[in-house]
PDB file of C-alpha atoms in Angstrom:
ATOM      1  CA  MET A  50      13.869 -91.778   6.700  1.00 62.00           C
ATOM      2  CA  ARG A  51      15.417 -89.922   4.252  1.00 74.00           C
ATOM      3  CA  HIS A  52      12.645 -89.694   0.911  1.00 80.00           C
ATOM      4  CA  ASP A  53      13.518 -88.168  -2.299  1.00 85.00           C
ATOM      5  CA  PRO A  54      11.563 -84.832  -2.635  1.00 89.00           C
ATOM      6  CA  ARG A  55       9.430 -86.133  -5.441  1.00 92.00           C
ATOM      7  CA  ARG A  56       7.750 -88.588  -2.804  1.00 94.00           C
ATOM      8  CA  THR A  57       5.696 -85.726  -1.536  1.00 96.00           C
ATOM      9  CA  SER A  58       4.285 -85.495  -5.110  1.00 96.00           C
ATOM     10  CA  LEU A  59       0.397 -86.832  -5.617  1.00 97.00           C
ATOM     11  CA  ASP A  60       1.380 -87.569  -9.520  1.00 95.00           C
ATOM     12  CA  LEU A  61       4.250 -89.987  -8.821  1.00 96.00           C
ATOM     13  CA  TYR A  62       1.877 -92.290  -7.351  1.00 97.00           C
ATOM     14  CA  PRO A  63       0.034 -94.925  -9.332  1.00 96.00           C
ATOM     15  CA  ILE A  64      -2.867 -95.930  -7.324  1.00 96.00           C
ATOM     16  CA  GLN A  65      -5.198 -93.197  -5.130  1.00 97.00           C
ATOM     17  CA  ARG A  66      -8.311 -92.999  -2.425  1.00 96.00           C
ATOM     18  CA  THR A  67     -10.226 -90.390  -0.733  1.00 97.00           C
ATOM     19  CA  ILE A  68     -10.669 -91.154   3.131  1.00 96.00           C
ATOM     20  CA  THR A  69     -13.316 -89.111   5.015  1.00 96.00           C
ATOM     21  CA  THR A  70     -11.624 -88.830   8.254  1.00 95.00           C
ATOM     22  CA  LEU A  71     -14.106 -89.184  11.057  1.00 94.00           C
ATOM     23  CA  PHE A  72     -14.240 -87.429  14.366  1.00 94.00           C
ATOM     24  CA  SER A  73     -13.026 -90.622  16.238  1.00 94.00           C
ATOM     25  CA  ASP A  74      -9.898 -90.391  14.002  1.00 95.00           C
ATOM     26  CA  THR A  75      -8.737 -87.030  16.450  1.00 93.00           C
ATOM     27  CA  ASP A  76      -6.846 -86.664  19.579  1.00 91.00           C
ATOM     28  CA  ALA A  77      -7.215 -84.235  22.614  1.00 89.00           C
ATOM     29  CA  LEU A  78      -5.882 -80.928  20.701  1.00 88.00           C
ATOM     30  CA  GLY A  79      -8.385 -81.823  17.690  1.00 86.00           C
ATOM     31  CA  HIS A  80      -5.849 -83.622  14.906  1.00 93.00           C
ATOM     32  CA  ILE A  81      -5.949 -86.708  13.163  1.00 96.00           C
ATOM     33  CA  ASN A  82      -3.854 -88.696  15.489  1.00 95.00           C
ATOM     34  CA  ASN A  83      -0.954 -90.919  14.796  1.00 94.00           C
ATOM     35  CA  ILE A  84      -2.753 -94.666  14.686  1.00 94.00           C
ATOM     36  CA  SER A  85      -5.339 -93.327  12.668  1.00 96.00           C
ATOM     37  CA  ILE A  86      -2.898 -92.000  10.504  1.00 97.00           C
ATOM     38  CA  ALA A  87      -1.178 -95.182  10.710  1.00 96.00           C
ATOM     39  CA  ARG A  88      -4.383 -96.984   9.446  1.00 96.00           C
ATOM     40  CA  TYR A  89      -4.979 -94.966   6.326  1.00 96.00           C
ATOM     41  CA  PHE A  90      -0.979 -96.289   5.531  1.00 96.00           C
ATOM     42  CA  GLU A  91      -2.328-100.009   6.758  1.00 94.00           C
ATOM     43  CA  GLN A  92      -5.122 -99.139   3.677  1.00 94.00           C
ATOM     44  CA  ALA A  93      -2.567 -98.410   1.383  1.00 93.00           C
ATOM     45  CA  ARG A  94      -0.980-101.685   1.424  1.00 90.00           C
ATOM     46  CA  VAL A  95      -4.351-103.086   1.574  1.00 89.00           C
ATOM     47  CA  MET A  96      -4.667-101.462  -1.986  1.00 90.00           C
ATOM     48  CA  ILE A  97      -1.832-102.337  -3.307  1.00 88.00           C
ATOM     49  CA  MET A  98      -2.520-106.307  -2.569  1.00 85.00           C
ATOM     50  CA  GLU A  99      -5.711-105.591  -3.991  1.00 85.00           C
ATOM     51  CA  ALA A 100      -4.151-104.411  -7.160  1.00 85.00           C
ATOM     52  CA  ILE A 101      -1.669-106.900  -7.921  1.00 82.00           C
ATOM     53  CA  ALA A 102      -4.055-110.211  -6.988  1.00 77.00           C
ATOM     54  CA  PRO A 103      -5.207-111.902 -10.193  1.00 66.00           C
ATOM     55  CA  THR A 104      -8.730-111.954 -10.862  1.00 57.00           C
ATOM     56  CA  HIS A 105      -8.078-115.608 -11.883  1.00 53.00           C
ATOM     57  CA  GLY A 106      -5.328-118.388 -11.724  1.00 58.00           C
ATOM     58  CA  ARG A 107      -2.920-118.529  -9.333  1.00 60.00           C
ATOM     59  CA  PRO A 108      -2.203-116.065  -6.537  1.00 65.00           C
ATOM     60  CA  LEU A 109       1.013-113.731  -7.259  1.00 71.00           C
ATOM     61  CA  PHE A 110       2.279-114.801  -3.333  1.00 71.00           C
ATOM     62  CA  GLU A 111       1.094-117.872  -0.962  1.00 71.00           C
ATOM     63  CA  ARG A 112       1.010-114.951   1.086  1.00 79.00           C
ATOM     64  CA  ALA A 113       3.031-111.492   2.518  1.00 84.00           C
ATOM     65  CA  VAL A 114       3.934-111.065   5.662  1.00 88.00           C
ATOM     66  CA  LEU A 115       4.856-107.513   6.765  1.00 92.00           C
ATOM     67  CA  ALA A 116       7.869-106.798   8.300  1.00 94.00           C
ATOM     68  CA  ARG A 117       8.860-103.413   8.632  1.00 96.00           C
ATOM     69  CA  VAL A 118       6.592-100.423   8.878  1.00 96.00           C
ATOM     70  CA  GLU A 119       8.119 -96.681   8.913  1.00 96.00           C
ATOM     71  CA  ILE A 120       6.181 -92.983   8.765  1.00 97.00           C
ATOM     72  CA  ASP A 121       7.351 -90.000   8.865  1.00 96.00           C
ATOM     73  CA  TYR A 122       4.811 -87.335   9.947  1.00 95.00           C
ATOM     74  CA  LEU A 123       5.466 -84.203   7.795  1.00 96.00           C
ATOM     75  CA  SER A 124       2.402 -81.517   9.037  1.00 95.00           C
ATOM     76  CA  GLU A 125      -0.572 -81.553  11.248  1.00 95.00           C
ATOM     77  CA  VAL A 126      -4.133 -83.119  10.047  1.00 96.00           C
ATOM     78  CA  PHE A 127      -6.777 -81.993  10.603  1.00 95.00           C
ATOM     79  CA  TYR A 128     -10.928 -83.413  11.012  1.00 93.00           C
ATOM     80  CA  PRO A 129     -13.007 -83.034   9.103  1.00 93.00           C
ATOM     81  CA  HIS A 130     -11.070 -82.519   6.102  1.00 95.00           C
ATOM     82  CA  ASP A 131     -10.785 -85.290   3.817  1.00 97.00           C
ATOM     83  CA  VAL A 132      -7.220 -87.084   3.236  1.00 98.00           C
ATOM     84  CA  VAL A 133      -5.946 -88.638  -0.072  1.00 98.00           C
ATOM     85  CA  ILE A 134      -3.620 -92.212   0.890  1.00 98.00           C
ATOM     86  CA  ALA A 135      -1.337 -92.728  -2.451  1.00 98.00           C
ATOM     87  CA  THR A 136       0.807 -95.748  -2.773  1.00 97.00           C
ATOM     88  CA  GLY A 137       3.307 -97.715  -5.783  1.00 96.00           C
ATOM     89  CA  ILE A 138       6.421 -99.978  -5.249  1.00 95.00           C
ATOM     90  CA  LEU A 139       9.757 -98.887  -4.466  1.00 95.00           C
ATOM     91  CA  ARG A 140      11.370-101.561  -5.073  1.00 94.00           C
ATOM     92  CA  VAL A 141      11.062-105.819  -5.501  1.00 94.00           C
ATOM     93  CA  GLY A 142      13.848-107.724  -3.881  1.00 94.00           C
ATOM     94  CA  THR A 143      14.562-111.554  -3.946  1.00 93.00           C
ATOM     95  CA  SER A 144      11.574-112.041  -1.705  1.00 93.00           C
ATOM     96  CA  SER A 145      10.101-108.901  -0.445  1.00 94.00           C
ATOM     97  CA  LEU A 146       8.553-105.650  -1.777  1.00 93.00           C
ATOM     98  CA  THR A 147       9.062-102.166  -0.248  1.00 95.00           C
ATOM     99  CA  VAL A 148       5.792-100.165  -0.579  1.00 95.00           C
ATOM    100  CA  GLY A 149       5.873 -96.374  -0.597  1.00 96.00           C
ATOM    101  CA  SER A 150       2.896 -94.320   0.424  1.00 97.00           C
ATOM    102  CA  ALA A 151       2.446 -90.924   1.027  1.00 98.00           C
ATOM    103  CA  LEU A 152      -0.751 -89.022   2.762  1.00 98.00           C
ATOM    104  CA  PHE A 153      -1.927 -85.520   1.204  1.00 98.00           C
ATOM    105  CA  GLN A 154      -4.616 -83.691   2.951  1.00 98.00           C
ATOM    106  CA  LYS A 155      -5.502 -80.444   1.019  1.00 97.00           C
ATOM    107  CA  GLY A 156      -2.913 -80.710  -1.647  1.00 96.00           C
ATOM    108  CA  ARG A 157      -0.063 -80.970   0.518  1.00 97.00           C
ATOM    109  CA  CYS A 158       1.741 -84.244   1.686  1.00 98.00           C
ATOM    110  CA  VAL A 159       0.991 -84.944   5.144  1.00 97.00           C
ATOM    111  CA  ALA A 160       3.048 -87.697   6.252  1.00 97.00           C
ATOM    112  CA  LEU A 161       5.054 -90.574   4.408  1.00 97.00           C
ATOM    113  CA  ALA A 162       5.257 -94.405   4.608  1.00 97.00           C
ATOM    114  CA  ASP A 163       7.622 -97.485   3.568  1.00 96.00           C
ATOM    115  CA  SER A 164       6.336-100.612   4.742  1.00 96.00           C
ATOM    116  CA  ILE A 165       8.193-104.191   3.565  1.00 95.00           C
ATOM    117  CA  ASP A 166       6.337-107.222   2.403  1.00 92.00           C
ATOM    118  CA  VAL A 167       7.444-110.455   2.320  1.00 93.00           C
ATOM    119  CA  SER A 168       6.625-113.095   0.079  1.00 89.00           C
ATOM    120  CA  THR A 169       6.521-116.392   2.381  1.00 87.00           C
ATOM    121  CA  ALA A 170       5.412-120.229   1.754  1.00 84.00           C
ATOM    122  CA  LEU A 171       2.536-121.144   3.761  1.00 83.00           C
ATOM    123  CA  GLY A 172       4.652-123.254   6.373  1.00 82.00           C
ATOM    124  CA  GLY A 173       6.759-120.409   6.954  1.00 80.00           C
ATOM    125  CA  GLY A 174      10.064-118.622   6.006  1.00 85.00           C
ATOM    126  CA  PRO A 175      11.178-116.346   2.257  1.00 87.00           C
ATOM    127  CA  ARG A 176       9.630-117.687  -0.661  1.00 89.00           C
ATOM    128  CA  PRO A 177      10.829-115.814  -3.686  1.00 91.00           C
ATOM    129  CA  ILE A 178       9.078-113.699  -5.730  1.00 90.00           C
ATOM    130  CA  THR A 179       8.568-115.165  -9.249  1.00 86.00           C
ATOM    131  CA  ASP A 180       9.279-113.594 -12.600  1.00 88.00           C
ATOM    132  CA  ASP A 181       4.981-113.481 -13.502  1.00 84.00           C
ATOM    133  CA  ALA A 182       4.806-111.925  -9.995  1.00 86.00           C
ATOM    134  CA  ARG A 183       7.851-109.160 -10.883  1.00 88.00           C
ATOM    135  CA  ALA A 184       5.799-108.298 -14.200  1.00 89.00           C
ATOM    136  CA  VAL A 185       2.908-107.457 -12.039  1.00 88.00           C
ATOM    137  CA  LEU A 186       4.499-105.506  -9.818  1.00 91.00           C
ATOM    138  CA  ASP A 187       7.097-103.409 -12.044  1.00 91.00           C
ATOM    139  CA  LYS A 188       3.504-101.462 -13.348  1.00 92.00           C
ATOM    140  CA  PHE A 189       3.234-100.008  -9.876  1.00 94.00           C
ATOM    141  CA  LEU A 190       7.128 -99.221  -9.594  1.00 95.00           C
ATOM    142  CA  LEU A 191       7.079 -95.686  -8.614  1.00 95.00           C
ATOM    143  CA  ASP A 192       8.839 -93.600 -11.009  1.00 88.00           C
ATOM    144  CA  LEU A 193      11.939 -92.361  -9.012  1.00 86.00           C
ATOM    145  CA  PRO A 194      15.956 -93.116  -9.786  1.00 74.00           C
ATOM    146  CA  ALA A 195      17.268 -96.016  -7.730  1.00 62.00           C
TER     147      ALA A 195
END
């Protein structure tokens, strides 16, 4: 995955959360394993969905289905140090959105992920993202050139 170098700056991301690493997240070498890192990025997707969820009225999407995840591991991640997961929206398409996330440890970016969620109807098939949903999603767009 090619990425804009600005993606490695924590300040870029509108949503951030500190996660405590667990001993059970480690591999035989004492690193946080790749499956644990994928779970942290799953949490980033949840953070976006929570941020865009309305407090009342109709939901933005009938449902959103994960279509793709791509992770770049930039550096080793170690237990017992906390990590910060940071996330925002890279792109809003006709019926999909691309979420850009980064994982930081001790102030350094250690992994990047892009995921694509597709807005679908309950019966299946893509459903266009409404103008109302776009207005909410735009608040979480990462400030990167197109």
